[in-house]
PDB file of C-alpha atoms and ligand atoms in Angstrom:
ATOM      1  CA  MET Y   1      97.093 106.543  39.685  1.00 43.00           C
ATOM      2  CA  ARG Y   2      98.798 109.707  38.505  1.00 49.00           C
ATOM      3  CA  ARG Y   3     101.106 111.438  40.920  1.00 51.00           C
ATOM      4  CA  ARG Y   4      98.892 114.512  41.440  1.00 51.00           C
ATOM      5  CA  ASP Y   5      95.824 112.381  42.086  1.00 52.00           C
ATOM      6  CA  PHE Y   6      97.783 110.361  44.563  1.00 48.00           C
ATOM      7  CA  CYS Y   7      98.803 113.513  46.449  1.00 48.00           C
ATOM      8  CA  ALA Y   8      95.248 114.803  46.486  1.00 50.00           C
ATOM      9  CA  ALA Y   9      93.952 111.459  47.639  1.00 51.00           C
ATOM     10  CA  SER Y  10      96.421 111.230  50.484  1.00 53.00           C
ATOM     11  CA  LEU Y  11      95.701 114.807  51.511  1.00 50.00           C
ATOM     12  CA  ILE Y  12      91.981 114.110  51.603  1.00 51.00           C
ATOM     13  CA  GLY Y  13      92.724 110.880  53.433  1.00 51.00           C
ATOM     14  CA  ALA Y  14      94.756 112.690  56.041  1.00 51.00           C
ATOM     15  CA  LEU Y  15      92.051 115.338  56.472  1.00 49.00           C
ATOM     16  CA  ALA Y  16      89.362 112.698  56.870  1.00 51.00           C
ATOM     17  CA  LEU Y  17      91.514 110.914  59.415  1.00 50.00           C
ATOM     18  CA  SER Y  18      92.125 114.037  61.422  1.00 49.00           C
ATOM     19  CA  LEU Y  19      88.417 114.895  61.408  1.00 52.00           C
ATOM     20  CA  ALA Y  20      87.401 111.406  62.486  1.00 52.00           C
ATOM     21  CA  GLU Y  21      90.017 111.098  65.188  1.00 52.00           C
ATOM     22  CA  PRO Y  22      90.830 114.363  66.882  1.00 53.00           C
ATOM     23  CA  ALA Y  23      93.812 113.033  68.859  1.00 51.00           C
ATOM     24  CA  PRO Y  24      93.486 109.721  70.730  1.00 57.00           C
ATOM     25  CA  ALA Y  25      90.111 109.727  72.468  1.00 57.00           C
ATOM     26  CA  GLN Y  26      90.433 111.536  75.779  1.00 68.00           C
ATOM     27  CA  ALA Y  27      87.638 109.656  77.498  1.00 75.00           C
ATOM     28  CA  PRO Y  28      87.745 110.241  81.253  1.00 90.00           C
ATOM     29  CA  ARG Y  29      89.686 107.452  82.858  1.00 96.00           C
ATOM     30  CA  LEU Y  30      87.929 105.040  85.179  1.00 98.00           C
ATOM     31  CA  LYS Y  31      88.684 105.881  88.797  1.00 97.00           C
ATOM     32  CA  ALA Y  32      89.918 102.773  90.565  1.00 98.00           C
ATOM     33  CA  VAL Y  33      91.157 102.166  94.105  1.00 97.00           C
ATOM     34  CA  ALA Y  34      93.221  99.189  95.265  1.00 97.00           C
ATOM     35  CA  THR Y  35      93.740  98.561  98.948  1.00 95.00           C
ATOM     36  CA  PHE Y  36      97.428  97.538  98.942  1.00 96.00           C
ATOM     37  CA  SER Y  37     100.501  97.681  96.725  1.00 98.00           C
ATOM     38  CA  ILE Y  38     100.568  94.101  95.404  1.00 98.00           C
ATOM     39  CA  LEU Y  39      96.916  94.252  94.396  1.00 98.00           C
ATOM     40  CA  GLY Y  40      97.512  97.740  92.971  1.00 98.00           C
ATOM     41  CA  ASP Y  41     100.189  96.303  90.687  1.00 98.00           C
ATOM     42  CA  PHE Y  42      97.739  93.675  89.341  1.00 98.00           C
ATOM     43  CA  VAL Y  43      95.033  96.316  88.853  1.00 98.00           C
ATOM     44  CA  GLN Y  44      97.383  98.683  87.017  1.00 98.00           C
ATOM     45  CA  ASN Y  45      98.614  95.925  84.726  1.00 98.00           C
ATOM     46  CA  VAL Y  46      95.051  95.050  83.702  1.00 98.00           C
ATOM     47  CA  GLY Y  47      93.626  98.574  83.672  1.00 98.00           C
ATOM     48  CA  GLY Y  48      96.514 100.121  81.732  1.00 98.00           C
ATOM     49  CA  ASP Y  49      95.830 103.653  80.552  1.00 97.00           C
ATOM     50  CA  ARG Y  50      92.041 103.352  80.791  1.00 98.00           C
ATOM     51  CA  ILE Y  51      92.172 103.762  84.552  1.00 98.00           C
ATOM     52  CA  GLU Y  52      93.380 106.199  87.147  1.00 98.00           C
ATOM     53  CA  LEU Y  53      94.526 104.181  90.146  1.00 98.00           C
ATOM     54  CA  ILE Y  54      94.953 105.108  93.776  1.00 97.00           C
ATOM     55  CA  THR Y  55      96.527 102.531  96.096  1.00 97.00           C
ATOM     56  CA  LEU Y  56      95.682 103.040  99.759  1.00 95.00           C
ATOM     57  CA  VAL Y  57      98.467 101.106 101.536  1.00 95.00           C
ATOM     58  CA  GLY Y  58     101.647 101.768  99.597  1.00 95.00           C
ATOM     59  CA  PRO Y  59     105.051 100.068  99.390  1.00 95.00           C
ATOM     60  CA  GLY Y  60     106.271  98.699 102.729  1.00 93.00           C
ATOM     61  CA  GLY Y  61     102.874  99.336 104.364  1.00 93.00           C
ATOM     62  CA  ASP Y  62     101.036  96.786 106.495  1.00 93.00           C
ATOM     63  CA  ALA Y  63      97.415  96.398 105.365  1.00 92.00           C
ATOM     64  CA  HIS Y  64      96.518  94.222 108.386  1.00 90.00           C
ATOM     65  CA  VAL Y  65      96.763  97.216 110.673  1.00 89.00           C
ATOM     66  CA  TYR Y  66      95.732  99.854 108.138  1.00 87.00           C
ATOM     67  CA  THR Y  67      93.750 102.761 109.539  1.00 87.00           C
ATOM     68  CA  PRO Y  68      91.977 104.755 106.841  1.00 87.00           C
ATOM     69  CA  SER Y  69      92.500 108.500 106.800  1.00 89.00           C
ATOM     70  CA  PRO Y  70      89.722 110.984 105.927  1.00 89.00           C
ATOM     71  CA  ALA Y  71      91.496 111.454 102.568  1.00 92.00           C
ATOM     72  CA  ASP Y  72      91.193 107.704 101.932  1.00 92.00           C
ATOM     73  CA  ALA Y  73      87.445 107.891 102.608  1.00 91.00           C
ATOM     74  CA  ARG Y  74      87.154 110.648  99.977  1.00 93.00           C
ATOM     75  CA  ARG Y  75      89.164 108.589  97.474  1.00 94.00           C
ATOM     76  CA  VAL Y  76      86.900 105.590  97.997  1.00 94.00           C
ATOM     77  CA  ALA Y  77      83.774 107.736  97.721  1.00 93.00           C
ATOM     78  CA  ASP Y  78      85.120 109.173  94.484  1.00 94.00           C
ATOM     79  CA  ALA Y  79      86.005 105.846  92.878  1.00 96.00           C
ATOM     80  CA  ALA Y  80      83.973 103.930  90.332  1.00 96.00           C
ATOM     81  CA  ILE Y  81      85.513 100.637  91.382  1.00 97.00           C
ATOM     82  CA  VAL Y  82      87.359  99.477  94.506  1.00 96.00           C
ATOM     83  CA  PHE Y  83      89.493  96.351  94.567  1.00 97.00           C
ATOM     84  CA  VAL Y  84      90.049  94.569  97.864  1.00 96.00           C
ATOM     85  CA  ASN Y  85      91.822  91.312  98.610  1.00 96.00           C
ATOM     86  CA  GLY Y  86      89.066  90.232 100.991  1.00 93.00           C
ATOM     87  CA  LEU Y  87      89.244  87.342 103.510  1.00 93.00           C
ATOM     88  CA  GLY Y  88      89.704  89.796 106.363  1.00 90.00           C
ATOM     89  CA  PHE Y  89      93.078  90.966 105.066  1.00 92.00           C
ATOM     90  CA  GLU Y  90      92.163  94.651 105.095  1.00 89.00           C
ATOM     91  CA  GLY Y  91      90.818  94.815 108.618  1.00 81.00           C
ATOM     92  CA  ARG Y  92      88.918  98.099 108.514  1.00 77.00           C
ATOM     93  CA  MET Y  93      88.284  98.331 104.790  1.00 78.00           C
ATOM     94  CA  PRO Y  94      84.669  97.106 104.618  1.00 74.00           C
ATOM     95  CA  ARG Y  95      83.658  99.731 107.154  1.00 80.00           C
ATOM     96  CA  LEU Y  96      85.495 102.410 105.185  1.00 83.00           C
ATOM     97  CA  VAL Y  97      83.538 101.658 102.010  1.00 81.00           C
ATOM     98  CA  LYS Y  98      80.248 101.834 103.904  1.00 80.00           C
ATOM     99  CA  ALA Y  99      81.190 105.006 105.727  1.00 82.00           C
ATOM    100  CA  SER Y 100      82.628 106.769 102.672  1.00 85.00           C
ATOM    101  CA  GLY Y 101      79.192 107.704 101.374  1.00 85.00           C
ATOM    102  CA  GLY Y 102      80.091 106.783  97.797  1.00 85.00           C
ATOM    103  CA  SER Y 103      78.770 103.806  95.878  1.00 88.00           C
ATOM    104  CA  PRO Y 104      81.740 102.231  94.118  1.00 92.00           C
ATOM    105  CA  VAL Y 105      81.578  98.680  92.821  1.00 94.00           C
ATOM    106  CA  VAL Y 106      83.561  96.622  95.337  1.00 94.00           C
ATOM    107  CA  VAL Y 107      85.479  93.703  93.857  1.00 96.00           C
ATOM    108  CA  GLU Y 108      86.969  90.952  95.983  1.00 96.00           C
ATOM    109  CA  ALA Y 109      90.024  89.923  93.978  1.00 97.00           C
ATOM    110  CA  SER Y 110      90.470  86.615  95.831  1.00 97.00           C
ATOM    111  CA  LYS Y 111      86.984  85.402  94.818  1.00 96.00           C
ATOM    112  CA  GLY Y 112      86.869  81.756  93.749  1.00 97.00           C
ATOM    113  CA  ILE Y 113      90.373  80.858  94.956  1.00 97.00           C
ATOM    114  CA  VAL Y 114      90.673  77.591  96.894  1.00 96.00           C
ATOM    115  CA  LEU Y 115      91.455  78.768 100.396  1.00 95.00           C
ATOM    116  CA  ARG Y 116      93.845  77.486 102.956  1.00 92.00           C
ATOM    117  CA  LYS Y 117      92.269  77.312 106.392  1.00 86.00           C
ATOM    118  CA  MET Y 118      94.286  78.340 109.398  1.00 73.00           C
ATOM    119  CA  GLU Y 119      93.767  77.103 112.891  1.00 62.00           C
ATOM    120  CA  GLU Y 120      94.297  79.959 115.252  1.00 56.00           C
ATOM    121  CA  GLU Y 121      96.579  79.431 118.156  1.00 49.00           C
ATOM    122  CA  GLY Y 122      95.287  78.537 121.606  1.00 41.00           C
ATOM    123  CA  HIS Y 123      92.396  76.218 120.854  1.00 37.00           C
ATOM    124  CA  ALA Y 124      94.367  73.003 121.103  1.00 36.00           C
ATOM    125  CA  SER Y 125      95.319  73.224 124.766  1.00 38.00           C
ATOM    126  CA  ASP Y 126      91.760  73.256 126.066  1.00 38.00           C
ATOM    127  CA  GLY Y 127      90.470  70.833 123.440  1.00 40.00           C
ATOM    128  CA  SER Y 128      87.680  73.181 122.423  1.00 43.00           C
ATOM    129  CA  HIS Y 129      86.510  73.459 118.837  1.00 46.00           C
ATOM    130  CA  ALA Y 130      89.178  74.828 116.547  1.00 49.00           C
ATOM    131  CA  ASP Y 131      88.692  78.398 115.480  1.00 60.00           C
ATOM    132  CA  THR Y 132      89.521  78.325 111.784  1.00 71.00           C
ATOM    133  CA  GLN Y 133      89.984  81.282 109.535  1.00 83.00           C
ATOM    134  CA  ALA Y 134      90.937  81.547 105.877  1.00 90.00           C
ATOM    135  CA  ASP Y 135      94.520  82.559 105.181  1.00 94.00           C
ATOM    136  CA  PRO Y 136      94.229  85.812 103.189  1.00 95.00           C
ATOM    137  CA  HIS Y 137      97.748  85.789 101.643  1.00 96.00           C
ATOM    138  CA  VAL Y 138      96.553  84.125  98.437  1.00 98.00           C
ATOM    139  CA  TRP Y 139      98.945  86.051  96.109  1.00 98.00           C
ATOM    140  CA  GLN Y 140     101.937  84.122  97.458  1.00 98.00           C
ATOM    141  CA  SER Y 141     101.093  81.392  94.951  1.00 98.00           C
ATOM    142  CA  VAL Y 142     101.514  82.624  91.376  1.00 98.00           C
ATOM    143  CA  ALA Y 143      98.587  80.455  90.261  1.00 98.00           C
ATOM    144  CA  ASN Y 144      96.402  82.421  92.666  1.00 98.00           C
ATOM    145  CA  ALA Y 145      97.820  85.706  91.388  1.00 98.00           C
ATOM    146  CA  ARG Y 146      96.733  84.661  87.897  1.00 98.00           C
ATOM    147  CA  ALA Y 147      93.231  83.944  89.208  1.00 98.00           C
ATOM    148  CA  MET Y 148      93.164  87.408  90.806  1.00 98.00           C
ATOM    149  CA  VAL Y 149      94.190  88.978  87.501  1.00 98.00           C
ATOM    150  CA  ALA Y 150      91.321  87.164  85.767  1.00 98.00           C
ATOM    151  CA  ASN Y 151      88.891  88.459  88.414  1.00 98.00           C
ATOM    152  CA  ILE Y 152      90.214  91.992  87.947  1.00 98.00           C
ATOM    153  CA  ARG Y 153      89.840  91.724  84.154  1.00 98.00           C
ATOM    154  CA  ASP Y 154      86.233  90.518  84.460  1.00 98.00           C
ATOM    155  CA  ALA Y 155      85.406  93.314  86.895  1.00 98.00           C
ATOM    156  CA  PHE Y 156      86.819  95.989  84.574  1.00 98.00           C
ATOM    157  CA  VAL Y 157      84.957  94.568  81.567  1.00 98.00           C
ATOM    158  CA  ALA Y 158      81.722  94.637  83.567  1.00 98.00           C
ATOM    159  CA  ALA Y 159      82.302  98.180  84.845  1.00 97.00           C
ATOM    160  CA  ASP Y 160      83.578  99.604  81.541  1.00 97.00           C
ATOM    161  CA  PRO Y 161      82.391  97.406  78.624  1.00 97.00           C
ATOM    162  CA  ALA Y 162      83.817  99.806  76.014  1.00 97.00           C
ATOM    163  CA  GLY Y 163      87.286  98.838  77.206  1.00 97.00           C
ATOM    164  CA  ARG Y 164      86.795  95.092  76.880  1.00 98.00           C
ATOM    165  CA  THR Y 165      89.415  94.607  74.141  1.00 98.00           C
ATOM    166  CA  ALA Y 166      92.035  96.601  76.047  1.00 98.00           C
ATOM    167  CA  TYR Y 167      91.391  94.876  79.388  1.00 98.00           C
ATOM    168  CA  GLU Y 168      91.480  91.444  77.792  1.00 98.00           C
ATOM    169  CA  ALA Y 169      94.700  92.175  75.903  1.00 98.00           C
ATOM    170  CA  ASN Y 170      96.375  93.696  78.989  1.00 98.00           C
ATOM    171  CA  ALA Y 171      95.350  90.757  81.177  1.00 98.00           C
ATOM    172  CA  ALA Y 172      96.548  88.216  78.617  1.00 98.00           C
ATOM    173  CA  ALA Y 173      99.931  89.918  78.224  1.00 98.00           C
ATOM    174  CA  TYR Y 174     100.417  90.118  81.990  1.00 98.00           C
ATOM    175  CA  ASP Y 175      99.231  86.549  82.504  1.00 98.00           C
ATOM    176  CA  ALA Y 176     101.856  85.330  80.045  1.00 98.00           C
ATOM    177  CA  LYS Y 177     104.549  86.972  82.196  1.00 98.00           C
ATOM    178  CA  LEU Y 178     103.072  85.358  85.313  1.00 98.00           C
ATOM    179  CA  ALA Y 179     103.187  81.946  83.630  1.00 98.00           C
ATOM    180  CA  VAL Y 180     106.918  82.408  83.011  1.00 98.00           C
ATOM    181  CA  LEU Y 181     107.372  83.566  86.609  1.00 98.00           C
ATOM    182  CA  GLU Y 182     105.577  80.515  87.948  1.00 98.00           C
ATOM    183  CA  ALA Y 183     107.799  78.149  85.971  1.00 98.00           C
ATOM    184  CA  ASP Y 184     110.893  79.980  87.263  1.00 98.00           C
ATOM    185  CA  VAL Y 185     109.688  79.747  90.875  1.00 98.00           C
ATOM    186  CA  ARG Y 186     109.255  75.979  90.512  1.00 97.00           C
ATOM    187  CA  THR Y 187     112.668  75.496  88.887  1.00 97.00           C
ATOM    188  CA  THR Y 188     114.447  77.591  91.514  1.00 96.00           C
ATOM    189  CA  ILE Y 189     112.828  75.824  94.467  1.00 96.00           C
ATOM    190  CA  ALA Y 190     113.422  72.411  92.897  1.00 94.00           C
ATOM    191  CA  ARG Y 191     117.166  73.090  93.049  1.00 94.00           C
ATOM    192  CA  ILE Y 192     117.098  73.474  96.863  1.00 94.00           C
ATOM    193  CA  PRO Y 193     117.662  70.112  98.615  1.00 92.00           C
ATOM    194  CA  PRO Y 194     114.254  69.049 100.035  1.00 91.00           C
ATOM    195  CA  GLU Y 195     115.574  68.601 103.599  1.00 89.00           C
ATOM    196  CA  ARG Y 196     116.723  72.239 103.636  1.00 90.00           C
ATOM    197  CA  ARG Y 197     113.430  73.749 102.477  1.00 93.00           C
ATOM    198  CA  ARG Y 198     112.393  74.859 105.934  1.00 90.00           C
ATOM    199  CA  ILE Y 199     112.532  78.426 107.198  1.00 90.00           C
ATOM    200  CA  ILE Y 200     111.175  80.807 109.823  1.00 91.00           C
ATOM    201  CA  THR Y 201     109.412  84.085 109.035  1.00 91.00           C
ATOM    202  CA  SER Y 202     107.789  86.515 111.427  1.00 87.00           C
ATOM    203  CA  HIS Y 203     104.113  86.165 110.493  1.00 89.00           C
ATOM    204  CA  ASP Y 204     102.314  83.341 108.758  1.00 90.00           C
ATOM    205  CA  ALA Y 205     102.128  84.836 105.270  1.00 93.00           C
ATOM    206  CA  PHE Y 206     103.623  82.129 103.081  1.00 94.00           C
ATOM    207  CA  GLY Y 207     101.138  79.267 103.442  1.00 94.00           C
ATOM    208  CA  TYR Y 208     100.091  79.333  99.777  1.00 96.00           C
ATOM    209  CA  PHE Y 209     103.716  79.532  98.649  1.00 97.00           C
ATOM    210  CA  ALA Y 210     104.514  76.577 100.926  1.00 95.00           C
ATOM    211  CA  ALA Y 211     101.648  74.490  99.594  1.00 95.00           C
ATOM    212  CA  ALA Y 212     102.333  75.323  95.950  1.00 97.00           C
ATOM    213  CA  TYR Y 213     106.115  74.993  95.860  1.00 96.00           C
ATOM    214  CA  GLY Y 214     107.072  72.717  98.741  1.00 94.00           C
ATOM    215  CA  VAL Y 215     108.888  74.940 101.223  1.00 93.00           C
ATOM    216  CA  GLU Y 216     107.956  74.751 104.877  1.00 92.00           C
ATOM    217  CA  PHE Y 217     107.503  78.085 106.677  1.00 91.00           C
ATOM    218  CA  LEU Y 218     107.119  78.426 110.422  1.00 89.00           C
ATOM    219  CA  ALA Y 219     106.109  81.693 112.071  1.00 89.00           C
ATOM    220  CA  PRO Y 220     105.749  82.848 115.670  1.00 87.00           C
ATOM    221  CA  GLN Y 221     102.973  85.250 114.635  1.00 84.00           C
ATOM    222  CA  GLY Y 222      99.671  84.110 113.109  1.00 85.00           C
ATOM    223  CA  VAL Y 223      98.158  85.119 109.760  1.00 82.00           C
ATOM    224  CA  SER Y 224      97.734  88.712 110.890  1.00 85.00           C
ATOM    225  CA  THR Y 225     100.399  91.046 112.201  1.00 87.00           C
ATOM    226  CA  GLU Y 226      97.773  92.567 114.469  1.00 84.00           C
ATOM    227  CA  ALA Y 227      98.458  90.277 117.427  1.00 82.00           C
ATOM    228  CA  GLU Y 228     101.883  90.020 119.052  1.00 84.00           C
ATOM    229  CA  ALA Y 229     103.614  86.658 118.943  1.00 86.00           C
ATOM    230  CA  SER Y 230     102.891  84.855 122.197  1.00 88.00           C
ATOM    231  CA  ALA Y 231     105.758  83.737 124.445  1.00 89.00           C
ATOM    232  CA  MET Y 232     104.516  80.191 123.937  1.00 88.00           C
ATOM    233  CA  ALA Y 233     104.698  80.485 120.150  1.00 87.00           C
ATOM    234  CA  VAL Y 234     108.218  81.927 120.300  1.00 89.00           C
ATOM    235  CA  ALA Y 235     109.403  79.156 122.633  1.00 90.00           C
ATOM    236  CA  ARG Y 236     107.882  76.535 120.335  1.00 89.00           C
ATOM    237  CA  ILE Y 237     109.662  77.988 117.293  1.00 88.00           C
ATOM    238  CA  ILE Y 238     112.989  78.044 119.164  1.00 91.00           C
ATOM    239  CA  ARG Y 239     112.585  74.387 120.129  1.00 91.00           C
ATOM    240  CA  GLN Y 240     111.705  73.516 116.546  1.00 87.00           C
ATOM    241  CA  ILE Y 241     114.684  75.320 115.054  1.00 89.00           C
ATOM    242  CA  LYS Y 242     117.005  73.438 117.387  1.00 89.00           C
ATOM    243  CA  ALA Y 243     115.362  70.029 116.980  1.00 89.00           C
ATOM    244  CA  GLN Y 244     115.015  70.200 113.205  1.00 86.00           C
ATOM    245  CA  ALA Y 245     118.206  72.132 112.441  1.00 84.00           C
ATOM    246  CA  ILE Y 246     116.286  74.778 110.492  1.00 89.00           C
ATOM    247  CA  PRO Y 247     118.925  76.663 108.506  1.00 88.00           C
ATOM    248  CA  ALA Y 248     117.602  80.209 108.262  1.00 90.00           C
ATOM    249  CA  VAL Y 249     115.176  82.792 109.577  1.00 91.00           C
ATOM    250  CA  PHE Y 250     113.889  85.555 107.341  1.00 91.00           C
ATOM    251  CA  ILE Y 251     112.881  89.085 108.152  1.00 89.00           C
ATOM    252  CA  GLU Y 252     109.774  90.472 106.411  1.00 89.00           C
ATOM    253  CA  ASN Y 253     109.572  93.890 104.905  1.00 88.00           C
ATOM    254  CA  ILE Y 254     106.412  94.775 106.834  1.00 84.00           C
ATOM    255  CA  SER Y 255     107.351  93.436 110.277  1.00 83.00           C
ATOM    256  CA  ASP Y 256     109.584  94.497 113.134  1.00 82.00           C
ATOM    257  CA  PRO Y 257     112.828  92.508 112.652  1.00 86.00           C
ATOM    258  CA  ARG Y 258     113.774  92.418 116.358  1.00 89.00           C
ATOM    259  CA  LEU Y 259     111.867  89.267 117.299  1.00 88.00           C
ATOM    260  CA  LEU Y 260     113.457  87.335 114.433  1.00 88.00           C
ATOM    261  CA  ALA Y 261     116.899  88.671 115.324  1.00 89.00           C
ATOM    262  CA  ARG Y 262     116.404  87.408 118.874  1.00 89.00           C
ATOM    263  CA  ILE Y 263     115.283  83.982 117.659  1.00 90.00           C
ATOM    264  CA  ALA Y 264     118.317  83.773 115.371  1.00 90.00           C
ATOM    265  CA  ASP Y 265     120.530  84.754 118.279  1.00 91.00           C
ATOM    266  CA  GLU Y 266     119.174  82.077 120.597  1.00 91.00           C
ATOM    267  CA  THR Y 267     119.291  79.270 118.078  1.00 91.00           C
ATOM    268  CA  GLY Y 268     122.292  79.966 115.911  1.00 89.00           C
ATOM    269  CA  ALA Y 269     120.064  80.013 112.816  1.00 89.00           C
ATOM    270  CA  ARG Y 270     121.248  82.388 110.145  1.00 89.00           C
ATOM    271  CA  ILE Y 271     119.297  85.516 109.165  1.00 89.00           C
ATOM    272  CA  GLY Y 272     118.704  84.671 105.529  1.00 88.00           C
ATOM    273  CA  GLY Y 273     117.599  88.095 104.365  1.00 89.00           C
ATOM    274  CA  THR Y 274     114.333  89.915 103.803  1.00 92.00           C
ATOM    275  CA  LEU Y 275     111.247  88.386 102.233  1.00 95.00           C
ATOM    276  CA  TYR Y 276     108.423  90.477 100.823  1.00 96.00           C
ATOM    277  CA  SER Y 277     105.170  89.130 102.171  1.00 95.00           C
ATOM    278  CA  ASP Y 278     102.306  91.638 102.135  1.00 96.00           C
ATOM    279  CA  ALA Y 279     103.697  94.705 100.347  1.00 97.00           C
ATOM    280  CA  LEU Y 280     106.015  95.690  97.525  1.00 97.00           C
ATOM    281  CA  SER Y 281     109.173  97.737  98.007  1.00 95.00           C
ATOM    282  CA  GLY Y 282     109.686 101.210  96.639  1.00 94.00           C
ATOM    283  CA  PRO Y 283     110.552 101.250  92.930  1.00 90.00           C
ATOM    284  CA  ALA Y 284     114.316 101.501  93.561  1.00 90.00           C
ATOM    285  CA  ASP Y 285     114.569  98.606  96.026  1.00 90.00           C
ATOM    286  CA  GLY Y 286     114.249  95.599  93.767  1.00 92.00           C
ATOM    287  CA  ALA Y 287     110.714  94.479  94.616  1.00 97.00           C
ATOM    288  CA  GLY Y 288     108.633  97.311  93.216  1.00 97.00           C
ATOM    289  CA  THR Y 289     106.358  94.989  91.244  1.00 98.00           C
ATOM    290  CA  TYR Y 290     104.796  91.634  92.069  1.00 98.00           C
ATOM    291  CA  ILE Y 291     107.038  89.864  89.552  1.00 98.00           C
ATOM    292  CA  GLU Y 292     110.172  91.505  90.975  1.00 98.00           C
ATOM    293  CA  MET Y 293     109.001  90.698  94.502  1.00 98.00           C
ATOM    294  CA  MET Y 294     108.551  86.988  93.776  1.00 98.00           C
ATOM    295  CA  ARG Y 295     111.889  86.853  91.978  1.00 98.00           C
ATOM    296  CA  HIS Y 296     113.590  88.572  94.923  1.00 97.00           C
ATOM    297  CA  ASN Y 297     112.020  86.085  97.366  1.00 96.00           C
ATOM    298  CA  ILE Y 298     113.088  82.970  95.478  1.00 96.00           C
ATOM    299  CA  ARG Y 299     116.608  84.348  95.044  1.00 96.00           C
ATOM    300  CA  GLU Y 300     116.866  84.947  98.798  1.00 94.00           C
ATOM    301  CA  LEU Y 301     115.497  81.477  99.591  1.00 94.00           C
ATOM    302  CA  ALA Y 302     117.797  79.786  97.117  1.00 94.00           C
ATOM    303  CA  SER Y 303     120.908  81.512  98.396  1.00 92.00           C
ATOM    304  CA  ALA Y 304     120.129  80.986 102.104  1.00 90.00           C
ATOM    305  CA  LEU Y 305     119.065  77.365 101.755  1.00 89.00           C
ATOM    306  CA  ALA Y 306     121.381  76.116  99.021  1.00 83.00           C
ATOM    307  CA  SER Y 307     123.839  74.436 101.357  1.00 69.00           C
TER     308      SER Y 307
HETATM  309 ZN1  LIG A   1     100.073  89.276 106.356  1.00 69.51          ZN
END
């Protein structure tokens, strides 16, 4: 091709390109709501720049006792898709969706995950039938987090089929990072001597972590922070710490640390640090994403339990 022809051809090419693609398509972004910060992180990773996300219970917030504001009701009514954890985690959420007057698609991110059943306190003493409830803290196992990400991907593809390629690519890229995280969690926990893998936290949020990675967690409060720890439960934990020489108690980012401080005081157990259970930290505090949160937690466990 002669030089002039080449220039003309590239000019025409550039014109054709600019006519066909007037800037990257500014399609309106899909309005999504996530109920709490950890779920919001998953949703943002999968949705990428195709979505506009609002998270209702932000960093450090406790979704168990979340009370929706009128502004939240408007956000839900406005959304095309609402992601919830489900399993009773977001106490008042189902009512909020109904009352909001909108008709968003509601997606239960924990769908299909094998659940851990909890026996609620108090049934054993009178011998009556155990009152079991599913433990909602599924994300504490990375395998479950990956299942949630797959659910989120499928929900976005169904709600916005034009974005299929983007959602699938985003989910695959994020899932690869979660696979690395999961391997690191296993390696880190494996280095802690088995007899020292026993700790106290304030509420029972780490059951899936315990089952997946082999650390025993005991908690004076049940699976929700809604009920106070009973005096009986606290006394039982204190006896257990003494009898089993449990090395450390951990404070949670969403719970009042005073009860744990008192338990540490009475037993001589060390306060091992803060674990993130139900919410991320602010971006500057080292647990602003799910991956950072899990890495923070295993670091704290490893350093408190090492020897
Ligand atoms: Zn919780």
